[in-house]
Short mmCIF file of C-alpha atoms in Angstrom, two decimals:
data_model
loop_
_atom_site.label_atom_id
_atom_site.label_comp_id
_atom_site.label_asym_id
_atom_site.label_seq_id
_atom_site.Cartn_x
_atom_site.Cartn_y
_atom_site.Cartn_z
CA UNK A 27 -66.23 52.95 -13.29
CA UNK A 28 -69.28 54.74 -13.28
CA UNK A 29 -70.21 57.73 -11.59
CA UNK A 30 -72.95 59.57 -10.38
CA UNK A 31 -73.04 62.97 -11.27
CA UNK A 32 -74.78 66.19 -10.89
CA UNK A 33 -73.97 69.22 -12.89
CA UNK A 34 -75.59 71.79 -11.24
CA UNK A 35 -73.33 73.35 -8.46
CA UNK A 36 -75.03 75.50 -6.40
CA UNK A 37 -78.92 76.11 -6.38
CA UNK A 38 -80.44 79.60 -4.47
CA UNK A 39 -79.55 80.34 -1.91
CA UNK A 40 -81.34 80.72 1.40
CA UNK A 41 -81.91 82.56 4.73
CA UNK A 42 -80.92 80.99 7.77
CA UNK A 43 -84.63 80.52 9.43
CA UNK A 44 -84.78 82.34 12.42
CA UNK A 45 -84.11 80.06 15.45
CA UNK A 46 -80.70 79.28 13.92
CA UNK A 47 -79.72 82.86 13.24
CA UNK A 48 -77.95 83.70 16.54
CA UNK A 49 -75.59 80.24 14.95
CA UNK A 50 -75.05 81.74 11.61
CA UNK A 51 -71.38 81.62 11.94
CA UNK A 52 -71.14 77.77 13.28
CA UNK A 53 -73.84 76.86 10.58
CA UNK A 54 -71.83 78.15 7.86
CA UNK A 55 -68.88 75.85 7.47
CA UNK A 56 -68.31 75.36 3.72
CA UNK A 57 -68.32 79.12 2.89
CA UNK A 58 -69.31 82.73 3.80
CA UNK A 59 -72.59 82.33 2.30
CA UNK A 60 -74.90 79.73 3.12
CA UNK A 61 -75.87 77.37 0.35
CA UNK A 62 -77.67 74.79 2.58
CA UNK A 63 -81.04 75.02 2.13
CA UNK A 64 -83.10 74.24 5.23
CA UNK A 65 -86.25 72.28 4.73
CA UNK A 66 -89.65 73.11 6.34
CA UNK A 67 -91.73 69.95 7.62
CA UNK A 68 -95.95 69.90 7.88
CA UNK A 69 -97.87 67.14 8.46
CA UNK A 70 -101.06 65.82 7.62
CA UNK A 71 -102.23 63.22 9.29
CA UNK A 72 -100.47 61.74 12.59
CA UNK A 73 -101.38 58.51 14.58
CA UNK A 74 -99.25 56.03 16.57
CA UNK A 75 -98.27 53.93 13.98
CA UNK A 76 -99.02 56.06 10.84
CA UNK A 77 -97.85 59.68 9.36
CA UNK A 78 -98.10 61.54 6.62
CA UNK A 79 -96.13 65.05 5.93
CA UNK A 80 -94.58 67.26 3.69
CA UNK A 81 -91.08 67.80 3.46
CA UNK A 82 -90.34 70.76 1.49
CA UNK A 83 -87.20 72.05 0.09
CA UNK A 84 -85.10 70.24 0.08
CA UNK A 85 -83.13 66.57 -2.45
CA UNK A 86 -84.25 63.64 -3.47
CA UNK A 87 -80.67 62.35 -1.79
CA UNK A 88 -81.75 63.42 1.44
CA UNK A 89 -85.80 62.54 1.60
CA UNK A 90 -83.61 58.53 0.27
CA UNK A 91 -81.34 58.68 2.93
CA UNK A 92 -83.50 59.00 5.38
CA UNK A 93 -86.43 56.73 4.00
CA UNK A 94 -83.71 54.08 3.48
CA UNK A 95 -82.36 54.66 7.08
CA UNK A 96 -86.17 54.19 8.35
CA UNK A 97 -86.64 50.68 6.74
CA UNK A 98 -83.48 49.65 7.41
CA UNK A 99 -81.26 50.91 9.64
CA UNK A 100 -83.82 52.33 12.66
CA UNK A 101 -83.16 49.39 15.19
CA UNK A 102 -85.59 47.56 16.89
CA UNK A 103 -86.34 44.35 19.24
CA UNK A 104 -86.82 40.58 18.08
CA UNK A 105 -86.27 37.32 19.07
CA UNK A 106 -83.12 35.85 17.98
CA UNK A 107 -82.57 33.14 20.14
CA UNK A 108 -85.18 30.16 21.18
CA UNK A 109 -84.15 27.61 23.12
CA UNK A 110 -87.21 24.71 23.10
CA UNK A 111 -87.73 22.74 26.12
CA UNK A 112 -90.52 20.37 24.91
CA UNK A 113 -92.63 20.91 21.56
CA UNK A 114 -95.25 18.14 20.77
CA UNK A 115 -96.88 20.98 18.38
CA UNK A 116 -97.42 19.99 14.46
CA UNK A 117 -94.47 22.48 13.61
CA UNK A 118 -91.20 22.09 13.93
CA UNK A 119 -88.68 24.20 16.25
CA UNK A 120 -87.33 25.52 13.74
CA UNK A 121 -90.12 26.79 12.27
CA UNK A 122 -91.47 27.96 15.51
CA UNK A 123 -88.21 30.23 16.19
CA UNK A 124 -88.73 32.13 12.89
CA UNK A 125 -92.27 32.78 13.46
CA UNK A 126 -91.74 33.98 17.04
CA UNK A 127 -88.82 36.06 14.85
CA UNK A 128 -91.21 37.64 13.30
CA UNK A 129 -93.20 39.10 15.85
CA UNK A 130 -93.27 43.14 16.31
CA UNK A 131 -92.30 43.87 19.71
CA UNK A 132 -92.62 47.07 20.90
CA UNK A 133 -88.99 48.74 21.25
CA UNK A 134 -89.24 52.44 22.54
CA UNK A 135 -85.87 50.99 24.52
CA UNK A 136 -84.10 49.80 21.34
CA UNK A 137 -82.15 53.34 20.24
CA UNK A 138 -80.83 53.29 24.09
CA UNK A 139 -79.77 49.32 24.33
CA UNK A 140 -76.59 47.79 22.77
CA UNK A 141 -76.35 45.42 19.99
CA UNK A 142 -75.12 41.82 21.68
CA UNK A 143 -72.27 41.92 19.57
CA UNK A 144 -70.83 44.83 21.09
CA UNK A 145 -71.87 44.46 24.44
CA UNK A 146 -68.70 43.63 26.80
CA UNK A 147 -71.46 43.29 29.88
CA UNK A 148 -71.97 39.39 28.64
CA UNK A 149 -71.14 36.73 26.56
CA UNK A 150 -74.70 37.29 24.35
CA UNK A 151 -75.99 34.76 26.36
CA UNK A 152 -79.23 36.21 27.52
CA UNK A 153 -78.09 37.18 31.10
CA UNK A 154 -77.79 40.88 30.53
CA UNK A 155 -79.86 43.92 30.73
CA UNK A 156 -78.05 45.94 28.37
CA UNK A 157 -78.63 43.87 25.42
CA UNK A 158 -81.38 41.33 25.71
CA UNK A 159 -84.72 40.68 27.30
CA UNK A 160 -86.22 37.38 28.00
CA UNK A 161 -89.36 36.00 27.17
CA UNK A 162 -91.09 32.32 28.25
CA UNK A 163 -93.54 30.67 27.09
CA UNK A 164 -95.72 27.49 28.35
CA UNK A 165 -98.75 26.49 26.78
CA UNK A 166 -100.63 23.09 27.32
CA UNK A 167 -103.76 22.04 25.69
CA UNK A 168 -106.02 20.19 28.18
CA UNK A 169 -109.06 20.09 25.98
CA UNK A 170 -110.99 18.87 23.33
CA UNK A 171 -110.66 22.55 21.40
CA UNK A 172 -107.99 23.61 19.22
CA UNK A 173 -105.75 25.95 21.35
CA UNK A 174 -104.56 28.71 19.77
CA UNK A 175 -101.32 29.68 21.16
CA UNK A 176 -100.37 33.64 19.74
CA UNK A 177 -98.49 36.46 21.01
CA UNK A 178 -100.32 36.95 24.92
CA UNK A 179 -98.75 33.54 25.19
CA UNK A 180 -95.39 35.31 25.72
CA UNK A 181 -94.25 36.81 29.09
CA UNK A 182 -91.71 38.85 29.51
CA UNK A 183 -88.69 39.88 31.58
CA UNK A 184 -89.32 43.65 31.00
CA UNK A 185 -93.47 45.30 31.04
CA UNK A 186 -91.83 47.99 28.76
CA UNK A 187 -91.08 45.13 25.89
CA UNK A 188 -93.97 43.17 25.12
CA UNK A 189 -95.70 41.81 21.77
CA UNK A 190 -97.44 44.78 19.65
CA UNK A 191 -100.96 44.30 20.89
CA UNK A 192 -103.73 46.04 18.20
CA UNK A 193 -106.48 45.13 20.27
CA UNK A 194 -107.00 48.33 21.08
CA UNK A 195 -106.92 50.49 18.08
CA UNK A 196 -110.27 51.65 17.00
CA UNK A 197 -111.34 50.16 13.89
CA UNK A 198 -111.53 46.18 15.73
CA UNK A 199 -114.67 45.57 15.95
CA UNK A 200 -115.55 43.38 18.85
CA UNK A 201 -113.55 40.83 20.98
CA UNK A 202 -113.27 38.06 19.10
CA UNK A 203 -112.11 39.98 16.00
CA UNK A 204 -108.89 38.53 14.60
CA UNK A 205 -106.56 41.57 15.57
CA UNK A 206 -107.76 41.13 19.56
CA UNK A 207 -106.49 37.75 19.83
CA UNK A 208 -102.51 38.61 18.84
CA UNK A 209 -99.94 36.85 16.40
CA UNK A 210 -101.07 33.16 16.22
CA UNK A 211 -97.64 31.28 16.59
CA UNK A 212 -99.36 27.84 16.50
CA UNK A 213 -102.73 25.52 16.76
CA UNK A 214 -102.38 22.97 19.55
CA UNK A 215 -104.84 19.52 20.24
CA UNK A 216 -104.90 17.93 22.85
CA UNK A 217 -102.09 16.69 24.81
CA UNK A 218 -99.88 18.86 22.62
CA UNK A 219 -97.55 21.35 24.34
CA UNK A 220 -94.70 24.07 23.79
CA UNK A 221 -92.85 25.19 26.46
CA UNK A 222 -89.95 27.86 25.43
CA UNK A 223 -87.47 30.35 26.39
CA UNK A 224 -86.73 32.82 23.88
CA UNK A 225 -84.61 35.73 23.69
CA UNK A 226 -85.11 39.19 21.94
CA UNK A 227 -81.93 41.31 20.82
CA UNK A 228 -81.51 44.77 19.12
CA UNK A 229 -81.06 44.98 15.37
CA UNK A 230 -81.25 46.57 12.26
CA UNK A 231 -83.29 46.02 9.06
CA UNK A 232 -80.37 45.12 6.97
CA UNK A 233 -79.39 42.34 9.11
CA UNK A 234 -82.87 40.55 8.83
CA UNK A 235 -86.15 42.26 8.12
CA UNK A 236 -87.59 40.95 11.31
CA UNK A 237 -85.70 44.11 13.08
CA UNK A 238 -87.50 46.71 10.48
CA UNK A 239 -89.74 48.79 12.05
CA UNK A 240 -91.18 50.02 8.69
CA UNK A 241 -94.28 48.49 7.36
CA UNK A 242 -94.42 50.93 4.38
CA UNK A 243 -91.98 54.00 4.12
CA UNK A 244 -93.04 55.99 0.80
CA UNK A 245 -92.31 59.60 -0.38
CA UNK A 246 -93.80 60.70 -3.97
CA UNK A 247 -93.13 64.17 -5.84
CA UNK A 248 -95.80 66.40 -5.18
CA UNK A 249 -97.34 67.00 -9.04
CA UNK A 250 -97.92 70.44 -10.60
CA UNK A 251 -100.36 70.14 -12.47
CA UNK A 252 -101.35 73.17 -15.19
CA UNK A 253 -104.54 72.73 -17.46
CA UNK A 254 -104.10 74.77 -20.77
CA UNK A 255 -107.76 76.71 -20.31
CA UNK A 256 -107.71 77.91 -23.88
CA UNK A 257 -107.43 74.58 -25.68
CA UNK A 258 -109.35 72.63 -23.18
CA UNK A 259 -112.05 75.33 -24.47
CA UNK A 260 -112.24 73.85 -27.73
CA UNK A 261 -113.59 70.56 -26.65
CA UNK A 262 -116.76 69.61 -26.41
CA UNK A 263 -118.47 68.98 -23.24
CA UNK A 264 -118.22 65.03 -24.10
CA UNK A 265 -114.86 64.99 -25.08
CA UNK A 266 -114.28 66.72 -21.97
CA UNK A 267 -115.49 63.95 -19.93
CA UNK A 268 -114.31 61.17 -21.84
CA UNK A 269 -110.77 62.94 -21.13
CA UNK A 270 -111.44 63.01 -17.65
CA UNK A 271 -112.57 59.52 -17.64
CA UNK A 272 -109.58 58.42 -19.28
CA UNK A 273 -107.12 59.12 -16.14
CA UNK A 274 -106.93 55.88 -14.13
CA UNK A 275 -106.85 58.05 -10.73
CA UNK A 276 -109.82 60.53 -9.96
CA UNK A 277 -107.80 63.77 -10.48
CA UNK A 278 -109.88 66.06 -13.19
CA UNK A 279 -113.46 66.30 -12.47
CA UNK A 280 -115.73 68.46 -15.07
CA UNK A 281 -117.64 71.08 -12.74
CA UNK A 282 -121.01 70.48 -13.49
CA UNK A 283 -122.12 74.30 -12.98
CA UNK A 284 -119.46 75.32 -15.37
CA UNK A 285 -118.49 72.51 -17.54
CA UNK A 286 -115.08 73.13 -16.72
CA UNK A 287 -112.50 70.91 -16.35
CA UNK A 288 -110.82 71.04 -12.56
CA UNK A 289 -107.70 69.74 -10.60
CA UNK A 290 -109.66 67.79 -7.69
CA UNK A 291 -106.90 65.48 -6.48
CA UNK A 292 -103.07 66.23 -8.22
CA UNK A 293 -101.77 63.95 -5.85
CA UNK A 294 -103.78 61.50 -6.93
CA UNK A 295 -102.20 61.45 -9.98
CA UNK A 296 -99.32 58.51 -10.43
CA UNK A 297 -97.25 59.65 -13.08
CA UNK A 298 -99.03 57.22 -15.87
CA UNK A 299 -98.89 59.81 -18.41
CA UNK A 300 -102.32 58.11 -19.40
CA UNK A 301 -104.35 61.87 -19.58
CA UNK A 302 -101.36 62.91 -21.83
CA UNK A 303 -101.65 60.25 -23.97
CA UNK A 304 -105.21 60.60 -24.44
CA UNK A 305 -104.63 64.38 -25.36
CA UNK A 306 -102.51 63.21 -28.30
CA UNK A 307 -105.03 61.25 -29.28
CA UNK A 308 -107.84 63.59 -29.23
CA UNK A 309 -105.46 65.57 -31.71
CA UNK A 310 -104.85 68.09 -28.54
CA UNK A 311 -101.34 67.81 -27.35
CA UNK A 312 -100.67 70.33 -24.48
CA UNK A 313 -104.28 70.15 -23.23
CA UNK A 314 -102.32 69.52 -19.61
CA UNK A 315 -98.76 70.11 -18.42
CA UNK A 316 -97.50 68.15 -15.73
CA UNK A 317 -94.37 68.62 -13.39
CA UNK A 318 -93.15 67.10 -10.73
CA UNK A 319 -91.93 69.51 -8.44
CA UNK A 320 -88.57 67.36 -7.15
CA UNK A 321 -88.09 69.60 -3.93
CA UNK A 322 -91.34 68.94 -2.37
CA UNK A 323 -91.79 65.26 -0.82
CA UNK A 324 -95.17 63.44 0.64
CA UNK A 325 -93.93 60.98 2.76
CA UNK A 326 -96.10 58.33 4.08
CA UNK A 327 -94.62 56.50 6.93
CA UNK A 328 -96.15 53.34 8.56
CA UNK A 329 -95.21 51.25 11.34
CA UNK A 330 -94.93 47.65 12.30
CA UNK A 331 -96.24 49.07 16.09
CA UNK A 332 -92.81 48.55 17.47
CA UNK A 333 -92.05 52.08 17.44
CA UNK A 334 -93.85 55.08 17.04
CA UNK A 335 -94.47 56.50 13.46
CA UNK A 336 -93.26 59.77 14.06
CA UNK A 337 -90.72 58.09 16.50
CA UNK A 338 -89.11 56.41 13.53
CA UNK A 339 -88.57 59.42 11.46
CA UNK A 340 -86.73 61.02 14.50
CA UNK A 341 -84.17 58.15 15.12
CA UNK A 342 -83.66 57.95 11.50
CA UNK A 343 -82.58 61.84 11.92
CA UNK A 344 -80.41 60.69 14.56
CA UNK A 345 -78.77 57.62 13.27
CA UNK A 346 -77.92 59.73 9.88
CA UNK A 347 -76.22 62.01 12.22
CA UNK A 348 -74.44 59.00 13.66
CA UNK A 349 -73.25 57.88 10.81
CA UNK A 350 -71.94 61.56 9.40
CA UNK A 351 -69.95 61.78 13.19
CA UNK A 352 -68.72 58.23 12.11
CA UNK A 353 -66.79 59.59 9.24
CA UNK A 354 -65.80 62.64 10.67
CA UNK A 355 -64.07 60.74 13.77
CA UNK A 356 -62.45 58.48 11.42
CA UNK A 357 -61.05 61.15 9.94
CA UNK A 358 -59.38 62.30 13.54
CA UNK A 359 -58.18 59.17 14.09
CA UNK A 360 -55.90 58.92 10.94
CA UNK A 361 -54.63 62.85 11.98
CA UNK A 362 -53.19 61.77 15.10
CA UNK A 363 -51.68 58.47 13.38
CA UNK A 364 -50.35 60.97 10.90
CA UNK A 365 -49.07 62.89 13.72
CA UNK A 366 -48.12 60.04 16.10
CA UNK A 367 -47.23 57.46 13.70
CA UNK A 368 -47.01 53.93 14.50
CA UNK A 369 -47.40 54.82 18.28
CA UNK A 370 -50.45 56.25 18.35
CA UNK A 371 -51.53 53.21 16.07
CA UNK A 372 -50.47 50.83 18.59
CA UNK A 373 -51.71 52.98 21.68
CA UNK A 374 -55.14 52.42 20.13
CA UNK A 375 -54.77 48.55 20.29
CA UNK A 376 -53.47 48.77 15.98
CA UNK A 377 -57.19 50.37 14.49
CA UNK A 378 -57.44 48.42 11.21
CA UNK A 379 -57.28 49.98 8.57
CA UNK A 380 -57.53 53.49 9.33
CA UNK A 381 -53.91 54.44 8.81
CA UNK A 382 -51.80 54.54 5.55
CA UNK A 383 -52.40 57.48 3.74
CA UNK A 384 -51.27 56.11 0.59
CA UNK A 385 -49.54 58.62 -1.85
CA UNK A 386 -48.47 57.10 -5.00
CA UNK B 30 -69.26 51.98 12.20
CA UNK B 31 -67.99 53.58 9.30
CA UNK B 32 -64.13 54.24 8.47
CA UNK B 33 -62.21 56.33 6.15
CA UNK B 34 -59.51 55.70 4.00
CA UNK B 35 -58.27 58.29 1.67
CA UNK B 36 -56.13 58.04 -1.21
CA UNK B 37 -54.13 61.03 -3.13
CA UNK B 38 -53.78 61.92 -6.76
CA UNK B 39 -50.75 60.91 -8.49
CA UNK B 40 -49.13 64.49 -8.61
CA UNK B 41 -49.51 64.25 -4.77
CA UNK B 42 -52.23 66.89 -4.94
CA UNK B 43 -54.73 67.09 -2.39
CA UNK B 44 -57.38 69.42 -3.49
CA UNK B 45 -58.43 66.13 -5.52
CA UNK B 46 -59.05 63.13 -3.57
CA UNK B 47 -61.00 60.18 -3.47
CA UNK B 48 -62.57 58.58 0.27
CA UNK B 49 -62.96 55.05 0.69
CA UNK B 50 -65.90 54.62 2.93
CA UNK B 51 -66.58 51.35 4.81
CA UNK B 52 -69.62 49.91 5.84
CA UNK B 53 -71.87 52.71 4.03
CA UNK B 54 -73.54 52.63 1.07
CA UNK B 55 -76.39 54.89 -1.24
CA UNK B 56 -77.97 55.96 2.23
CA UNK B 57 -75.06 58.18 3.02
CA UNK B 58 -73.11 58.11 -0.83
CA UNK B 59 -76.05 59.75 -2.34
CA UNK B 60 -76.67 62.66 0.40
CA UNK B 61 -72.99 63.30 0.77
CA UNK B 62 -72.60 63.82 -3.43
CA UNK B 63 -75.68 66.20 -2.92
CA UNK B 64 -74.31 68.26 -0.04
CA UNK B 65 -71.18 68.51 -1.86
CA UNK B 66 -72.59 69.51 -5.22
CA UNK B 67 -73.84 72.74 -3.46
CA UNK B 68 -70.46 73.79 -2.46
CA UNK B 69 -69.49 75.95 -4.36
CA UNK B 70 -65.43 74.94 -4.16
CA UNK B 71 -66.53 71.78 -5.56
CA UNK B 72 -65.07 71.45 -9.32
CA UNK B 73 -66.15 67.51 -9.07
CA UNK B 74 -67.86 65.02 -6.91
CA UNK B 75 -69.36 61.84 -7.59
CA UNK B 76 -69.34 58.61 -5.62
CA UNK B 77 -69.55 54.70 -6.83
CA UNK B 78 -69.86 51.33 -5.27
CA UNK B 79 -67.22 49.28 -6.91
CA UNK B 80 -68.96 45.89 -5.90
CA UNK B 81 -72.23 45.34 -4.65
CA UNK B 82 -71.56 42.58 -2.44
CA UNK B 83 -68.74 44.56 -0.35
CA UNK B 84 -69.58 47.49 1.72
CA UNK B 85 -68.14 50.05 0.36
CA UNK B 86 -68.26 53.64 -1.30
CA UNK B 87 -65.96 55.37 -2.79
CA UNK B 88 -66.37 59.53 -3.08
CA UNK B 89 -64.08 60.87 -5.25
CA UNK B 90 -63.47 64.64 -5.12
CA UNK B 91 -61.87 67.26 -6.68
CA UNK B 92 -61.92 71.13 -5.47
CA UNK B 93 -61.23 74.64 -6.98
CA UNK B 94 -57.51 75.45 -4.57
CA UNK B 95 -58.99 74.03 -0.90
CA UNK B 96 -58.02 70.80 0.98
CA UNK B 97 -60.39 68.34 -0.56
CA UNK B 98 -60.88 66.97 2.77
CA UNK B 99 -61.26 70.14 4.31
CA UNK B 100 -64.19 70.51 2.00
CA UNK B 101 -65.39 66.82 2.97
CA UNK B 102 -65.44 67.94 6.47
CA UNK B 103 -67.36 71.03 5.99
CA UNK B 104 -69.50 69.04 4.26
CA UNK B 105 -70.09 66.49 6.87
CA UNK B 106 -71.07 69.83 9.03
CA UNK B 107 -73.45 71.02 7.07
CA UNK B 108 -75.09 67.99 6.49
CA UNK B 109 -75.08 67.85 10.48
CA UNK B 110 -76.56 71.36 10.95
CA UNK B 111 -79.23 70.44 8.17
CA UNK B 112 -80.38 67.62 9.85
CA UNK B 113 -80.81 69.51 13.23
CA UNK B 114 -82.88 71.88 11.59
CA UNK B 115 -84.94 69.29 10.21
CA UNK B 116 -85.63 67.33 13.68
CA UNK B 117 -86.21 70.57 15.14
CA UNK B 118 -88.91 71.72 12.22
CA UNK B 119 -90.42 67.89 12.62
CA UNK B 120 -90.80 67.85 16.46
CA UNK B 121 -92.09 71.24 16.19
CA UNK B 122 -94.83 70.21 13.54
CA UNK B 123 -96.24 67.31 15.59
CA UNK B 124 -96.13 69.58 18.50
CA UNK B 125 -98.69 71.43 17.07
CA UNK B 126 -100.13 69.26 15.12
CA UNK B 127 -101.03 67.10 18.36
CA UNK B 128 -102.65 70.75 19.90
CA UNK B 129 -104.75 71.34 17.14
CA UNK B 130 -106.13 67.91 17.53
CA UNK B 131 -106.51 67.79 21.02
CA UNK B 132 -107.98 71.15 21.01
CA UNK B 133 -110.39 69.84 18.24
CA UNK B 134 -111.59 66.84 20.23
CA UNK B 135 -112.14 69.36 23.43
CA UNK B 136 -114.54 71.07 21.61
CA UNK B 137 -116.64 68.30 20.41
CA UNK B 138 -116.47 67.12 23.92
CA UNK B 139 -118.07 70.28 25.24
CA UNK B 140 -120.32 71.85 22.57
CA UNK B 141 -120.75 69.56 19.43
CA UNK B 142 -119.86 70.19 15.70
CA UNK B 143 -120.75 73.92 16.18
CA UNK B 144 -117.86 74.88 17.62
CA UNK B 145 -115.63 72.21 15.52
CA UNK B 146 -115.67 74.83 12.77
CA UNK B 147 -114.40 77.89 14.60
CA UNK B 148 -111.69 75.48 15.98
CA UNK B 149 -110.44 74.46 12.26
CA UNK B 150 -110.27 78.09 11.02
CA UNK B 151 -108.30 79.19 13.95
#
């Protein structure tokens, strides 16, 4: 059996920041002093369906978690269910159903809604508010043109859930740019026709990736990077720059005033270890030192357009703390059985397999 | 939603444990091994996933004298309060992030790139 494991125990330890002081005691659970250490978050660049921050000390275990929970466990809206009522179209239904599957749909509504599986309101069948919206669709080409039929095609039951529409972000350029005209679903001539009612449920990433919001979700190490000033002195202004050239990122530049050598970009810098090779083979090992510093994080989020970049980062807080409440409640549960025995096993309708404590 | 199954030692001691966790996997396995490591009453903590096609993680966990799943609770707390903080820090940062901008574009608006500059040092 393996194991992960982690020898160091407990790192520095850390002032409660401010606005949690007055909770000191009810933060402090596992001990008088507080080991916890409590990131700080900045960001760089925000827009609707991209971000980019810093998350700063804190694990690698947590910036996973939650970049895992982003991709695929952050629920969002997609047809599931397509029932055809006529398709003369080239494709097939089925065909048809996964592509209108894979259509972003905008799901601010998603976190609040219930997954059809555990809704009790219906049978999954489409009739109910709580877990599915409708959507129709009825195109007929009368004319000599290829119709395109694409995502505008689709009406919906409910304004706030519609197709992602990137017709007006700001880098399209004109109308009949490719982005303005939505999700192509099919090409009709004529005398073709597709006439549809679909339905769109909430789901998760890691039931199909049609329900991940994420179109990238990335954090890298921010790199320390420490050029050793006295060596690098002993090169030539040539060998300088062939060093430089030999990165495959821009990060050294040699200052043309000075003819130093100078950091321009460390985050450029991928972890290639190609400037450190080239060092060794310029006879100068040393000439840089790079670290990863494993407590900072750049995270890079991007969005399908079905929820908000910085939206997604916020349920994926919430849904961790979901899941930690899940565990903790479970653990409640198989108290009072331990308390109320078989009783309070029934009284629950017999919870599966929550009881035996088994002692060997 | 996840449930949690644990089973004793065979001396019937329960500062050492191990937590059978349903329907989780690295997402929560990995943070909760972290969280743990920094408690100082851990002696060991480590977590597996016996087969990769069954949901499952086992945390197995061992403690200097306290309840090992006293410690697991406390954990679970902690991890709770930490990511509180870290909504609260995030929401904050876009917050102001969002005035900054919005004051930026004001000031083009009015007055042109002159102003821009004071804007940015502020």
């Amino acid at each position: 059996m393996l194991f992960v494991m982690d020898a160091t125990i407990s790192g520095p330890h850390f002032a409660i920041p401010l606005h949690l002081a007055p909770f000191k005691q009810l933060l402090c659970f596992s001990g008088e002093q507080n080991f916890i250490r409590f990131p700080t978050v900045r960001i760089r660049e925000l827009k609707d369906d991209y971000i980019k921050f810093e998350l700063r000390d804190t694990d690698t275990s947590i910036a996973n978690a939650l970049r895992r929970i982003m991709i695929a466990e952050v629920p969002t809206l997609a047809i599931d269910l397509v029932e055809m009522e006529s398709n003369s179209s080239v494709l097939n239904d089925e065909f048809i159903a996964h592509r209108l599957g894979l259509i972003p749909l905008k799901s601010e509504r998603a976190m609040e809604m219930r997954l059809s599986r555990d809704c009790d309101a219906c049978d999954g069948d489409g009739s109910c508010e709580y877990c599915s919206i409708e959507f129709n669709l009825n195109v007929k080409c009368n004319s000599d043109q290829t119709l395109d039929v694409t995502s505008h095609d689709l009406v919906s039951s409910d304004p706030s859930v519609v197709p992602v529409d990137n017709s007006f972000a700001q880098d399209i350029s004109g109308f009949d740019a490719p982005e303005a005209r939505g999700v192509l679903i099919v090409k009709l001539r004529r005398g073709q026709e597709l006439k549809l009612r679909a339905i769109a449920r909430k789901g998760i990433g890691k039931d199909h990736a049609k329900w991940s919001p994420a179109a990238t979700v990335a954090f890298q190490f921010e790199p320390e990077i420490h050029i050793n000033e006295a060596l690098m002195e002993t090169l030539t202004l040539e060998e300088k720059k062939e060093w430089v050239d030999s990165c495959p990122t821009k990060v050294f530049e040699v200052d043309p005033q000075t003819q130093q050598v100078v950091v321009v970009d460390a985050e450029a810098y991928t972890y290639d270890e190609e400037i450190l090779k080239k060092a060794d083979a310029m006879g100068k090992p040393g000439l840089v030192e790079i670290i990863s510093r494993e407590d900072s994080f750049i995270f890079t989020v991007e969005s399908t357009g079905a929820i908000q970049a910085s939206q997604m980062f916020i349920n994926a807080i919430d849904i961790l703390k979901t899941k930690l409440d899940a565990v903790r409640l479970s653990f409640d549960t198989e108290e009072a059985d331990d308390q109320f025995g078989e009783l309070g096993h029934h009284m629950r309708g017999g919870g599966i397999d929550l009881v035996s404590r088994v002692i060997q | 939603m996840a449930s949690t199954k644990e089973y004793g030692s065979e001396t019937d001691d329960e500062t050492a444990s191990t937590f059978s966790l349903t329907e989780e996997d690295h997402t929560l396995g990995n943070a909760l091994r972290y969280i743990l490591n920094k408690d100082p009453r851990v002696a060991f903590v480590g977590y597996s996933i016996p087969h990769p096609s069954e949901e499952r993680v086992n945390l197995r966990l061992q403690t200097t004298g306290p309840l090992a799943r006293d410690v697991l609770k406390d954990a679970l707390q902690d991890m709770m309060a930490l990511n509180d903080h870290v909504r609260v820090k995030f929401e904050k940062a876009v917050e102001d992030y969002k005035a900054v901008e919005g004051m930026r574009e004001m000031s083009v608006g009015v007055s042109g790139s002159g102003r821009l500059f004071l804007v940015i040092i502020v």
